[in-house]
Amino acid sequence: MIKGHGWIKEGQCGCSQKGLLWQYTDLRSLCAELLECAVLAYPVENFARFDAASRLVAISVALALNDASIPYSKGKKQDIGILGTNTDGALDSNLSYFRDYVAAGRKLGRGNFFIYTLASSPLAESAIHFGLQGPAFYMRNLENPEENLLAQGELMVRNKAAQTILAVSFGTKEAACKCIQETI
């Protein structure tokens, strides 16, 4: 059922099925390299304003889609859902927003910090960029989070909630995305 697996952690990322590996020093240069080798079909709009988790989720999704040989293009919608899990929700982004709010005299915080205070925001950013039209939601399980995420993804594919489900386990330092499709 797992057709592709993309992952990223500090300094390296890859596609497991195809055996591809990239070393990188910063995400900006990595994105340029992934564009050059067509892992990213086109630049991720507003990537610079994304929080850390959203950047890592977007890259891991691109790698997983590439690993599963699923093309995407700007403006094309696909029957693909995205599920995500992590242990901290959006704690780091909430702290950034609150610190900004306090620094502004407790009158207002910047909106570009606020939009990432939901744990589902990294998934939504990827859904927008990659044209994912299937279900998108964040789930948090304290016991066996990745195992439960994969089980939920497989159940959704079997029940035809979407043709493909991307199951993303993410944080602010690394992310892994598995592409789940029904075997024919």
Short mmCIF file of C-alpha atoms in Angstrom, two decimals:
data_model
loop_
_atom_site.label_atom_id
_atom_site.label_comp_id
_atom_site.label_asym_id
_atom_site.label_seq_id
_atom_site.Cartn_x
_atom_site.Cartn_y
_atom_site.Cartn_z
CA MET A 1 0.00 0.00 0.00
CA ILE A 2 2.92 2.42 0.53
CA LYS A 3 3.91 3.59 -2.96
CA GLY A 4 6.33 6.32 -2.00
CA HIS A 5 8.20 7.70 0.99
CA GLY A 6 9.81 11.12 1.20
CA TRP A 7 11.71 12.33 4.22
CA ILE A 8 13.74 15.29 5.39
CA LYS A 9 15.86 15.86 8.44
CA GLU A 10 18.62 18.31 9.23
CA GLY A 11 21.16 18.24 6.42
CA GLN A 12 19.63 15.54 4.22
CA CYS A 13 16.46 14.35 2.53
CA GLY A 14 15.45 11.61 0.17
CA CYS A 15 13.06 9.31 -1.63
CA SER A 16 13.15 5.81 -0.12
CA GLN A 17 11.68 3.73 -2.98
CA LYS A 18 13.88 5.33 -5.64
CA GLY A 19 16.91 5.45 -3.37
CA LEU A 20 17.51 9.15 -3.97
CA LEU A 21 19.41 11.24 -1.42
CA TRP A 22 20.24 14.93 -1.25
CA GLN A 23 22.53 16.74 1.16
CA TYR A 24 21.75 20.38 1.88
CA THR A 25 22.88 23.29 4.03
CA ASP A 26 19.70 25.40 3.94
CA LEU A 27 16.12 24.92 2.74
CA ARG A 28 16.30 27.74 0.18
CA SER A 29 19.16 26.05 -1.72
CA LEU A 30 17.46 22.66 -1.32
CA CYS A 31 14.28 24.00 -2.94
CA ALA A 32 16.33 25.36 -5.84
CA GLU A 33 17.98 21.96 -6.29
CA LEU A 34 14.63 20.11 -6.08
CA LEU A 35 13.23 22.49 -8.71
CA GLU A 36 16.23 21.86 -10.95
CA CYS A 37 15.79 18.09 -10.81
CA ALA A 38 11.95 18.35 -11.15
CA VAL A 39 11.05 16.97 -7.71
CA LEU A 40 9.28 20.31 -7.26
CA ALA A 41 7.32 21.11 -10.42
CA TYR A 42 7.24 24.84 -9.66
CA PRO A 43 8.28 27.11 -6.76
CA VAL A 44 6.28 26.91 -3.54
CA GLU A 45 4.54 30.27 -3.24
CA ASN A 46 5.23 32.09 0.04
CA PHE A 47 7.70 29.40 1.15
CA ALA A 48 9.77 32.09 2.89
CA ARG A 49 6.89 33.00 5.21
CA PHE A 50 6.05 29.38 6.11
CA ASP A 51 6.84 28.24 9.62
CA ALA A 52 9.44 25.47 10.04
CA ALA A 53 6.90 22.63 10.10
CA SER A 54 5.15 23.86 6.94
CA ARG A 55 8.43 24.04 5.04
CA LEU A 56 9.39 20.51 6.04
CA VAL A 57 5.94 19.10 5.28
CA ALA A 58 5.94 20.67 1.80
CA ILE A 59 9.35 19.22 0.98
CA SER A 60 8.49 15.75 2.35
CA VAL A 61 5.25 15.74 0.31
CA ALA A 62 7.14 16.69 -2.87
CA LEU A 63 9.63 13.90 -2.23
CA ALA A 64 6.89 11.32 -1.53
CA LEU A 65 4.93 12.25 -4.67
CA ASN A 66 8.14 11.99 -6.68
CA ASP A 67 8.98 8.65 -5.07
CA ALA A 68 5.52 7.33 -5.98
CA SER A 69 5.85 8.77 -9.53
CA ILE A 70 2.74 10.92 -9.06
CA PRO A 71 3.09 14.11 -11.11
CA TYR A 72 1.45 17.38 -10.14
CA SER A 73 1.17 20.71 -11.86
CA LYS A 74 0.01 24.22 -11.10
CA GLY A 75 -3.76 24.51 -11.23
CA LYS A 76 -4.37 20.76 -11.51
CA LYS A 77 -6.48 19.27 -8.69
CA GLN A 78 -6.08 15.63 -7.67
CA ASP A 79 -8.02 13.13 -5.57
CA ILE A 80 -5.33 13.00 -2.90
CA GLY A 81 -5.87 13.51 0.81
CA ILE A 82 -3.33 14.48 3.45
CA LEU A 83 -3.20 13.41 7.09
CA GLY A 84 -0.66 14.58 9.60
CA THR A 85 0.52 13.90 13.10
CA ASN A 86 3.14 15.07 15.55
CA THR A 87 3.60 15.21 19.30
CA ASP A 88 3.48 18.98 19.86
CA GLY A 89 0.62 20.23 17.69
CA ALA A 90 1.58 23.79 16.76
CA LEU A 91 3.29 24.67 20.03
CA ASP A 92 6.36 26.34 18.49
CA SER A 93 4.22 28.49 16.19
CA ASN A 94 1.89 29.39 19.04
CA LEU A 95 4.88 30.48 21.13
CA SER A 96 6.22 32.58 18.24
CA TYR A 97 2.86 34.25 17.80
CA PHE A 98 2.47 34.92 21.53
CA ARG A 99 5.99 36.38 21.80
CA ASP A 100 5.23 38.65 18.85
CA TYR A 101 1.92 39.65 20.49
CA VAL A 102 3.69 40.52 23.75
CA ALA A 103 6.43 42.42 21.89
CA ALA A 104 3.71 44.49 20.17
CA GLY A 105 2.34 45.61 23.55
CA ARG A 106 -0.38 42.95 23.70
CA LYS A 107 -2.42 44.82 21.13
CA LEU A 108 -1.93 42.66 18.05
CA GLY A 109 0.30 39.97 16.62
CA ARG A 110 1.38 39.53 13.04
CA GLY A 111 -1.02 37.56 10.89
CA ASN A 112 1.78 35.62 9.20
CA PHE A 113 2.54 34.11 12.64
CA PHE A 114 -1.13 33.58 13.51
CA ILE A 115 -1.99 31.39 10.52
CA TYR A 116 0.44 28.72 11.72
CA THR A 117 -1.07 28.44 15.21
CA LEU A 118 -3.21 25.52 14.02
CA ALA A 119 -1.59 22.09 13.84
CA SER A 120 -3.29 21.53 10.47
CA SER A 121 -1.71 24.62 8.83
CA PRO A 122 1.33 22.76 7.41
CA LEU A 123 -1.03 20.22 5.83
CA ALA A 124 -3.22 22.98 4.38
CA GLU A 125 -0.23 24.77 2.84
CA SER A 126 0.82 21.55 1.11
CA ALA A 127 -2.74 20.79 0.01
CA ILE A 128 -2.90 24.21 -1.66
CA HIS A 129 0.46 23.94 -3.42
CA PHE A 130 0.09 20.36 -4.65
CA GLY A 131 -3.60 20.63 -5.61
CA LEU A 132 -4.82 18.04 -3.11
CA GLN A 133 -8.61 17.80 -3.07
CA GLY A 134 -9.07 14.85 -0.74
CA PRO A 135 -9.60 14.96 3.01
CA ALA A 136 -7.07 16.96 5.02
CA PHE A 137 -6.76 16.68 8.77
CA TYR A 138 -4.43 16.57 11.72
CA MET A 139 -4.66 13.73 14.21
CA ARG A 140 -2.77 13.32 17.44
CA ASN A 141 -2.35 9.95 19.05
CA LEU A 142 -0.15 9.69 22.08
CA GLU A 143 0.41 5.96 21.62
CA ASN A 144 1.94 4.79 18.33
CA PRO A 145 1.21 8.01 16.41
CA GLU A 146 2.85 6.96 13.13
CA GLU A 147 1.33 3.48 13.22
CA ASN A 148 -2.14 4.95 13.84
CA LEU A 149 -1.61 7.53 11.09
CA LEU A 150 -0.75 4.83 8.55
CA ALA A 151 -3.69 2.67 9.66
CA GLN A 152 -6.07 5.63 9.24
CA GLY A 153 -4.62 6.41 5.81
CA GLU A 154 -4.97 2.81 4.65
CA LEU A 155 -8.56 2.69 5.94
CA MET A 156 -9.42 5.87 4.06
CA VAL A 157 -7.98 4.52 0.81
CA ARG A 158 -9.88 1.22 1.22
CA ASN A 159 -13.11 3.15 1.94
CA LYS A 160 -12.54 5.33 -1.17
CA ALA A 161 -12.26 8.62 0.76
CA ALA A 162 -9.51 9.44 -1.74
CA GLN A 163 -7.55 7.59 -4.38
CA THR A 164 -4.31 8.44 -2.58
CA ILE A 165 -3.54 9.50 0.99
CA LEU A 166 -0.36 11.25 2.07
CA ALA A 167 0.45 10.39 5.69
CA VAL A 168 2.87 12.93 7.17
CA SER A 169 4.64 12.71 10.49
CA PHE A 170 6.25 16.08 11.14
CA GLY A 171 7.89 18.44 13.56
CA THR A 172 10.01 21.56 13.35
CA LYS A 173 13.26 19.67 12.58
CA GLU A 174 12.14 16.77 10.37
CA ALA A 175 9.24 15.28 8.44
CA ALA A 176 8.40 12.02 6.71
CA CYS A 177 5.59 11.50 4.22
CA LYS A 178 4.27 8.15 3.04
CA CYS A 179 2.11 7.90 -0.06
CA ILE A 180 -0.64 5.32 0.40
CA GLN A 181 -2.56 3.85 -2.54
CA GLU A 182 -4.65 0.74 -2.91
CA THR A 183 -2.80 -2.11 -4.54
CA ILE A 184 -4.40 -3.25 -7.78
#
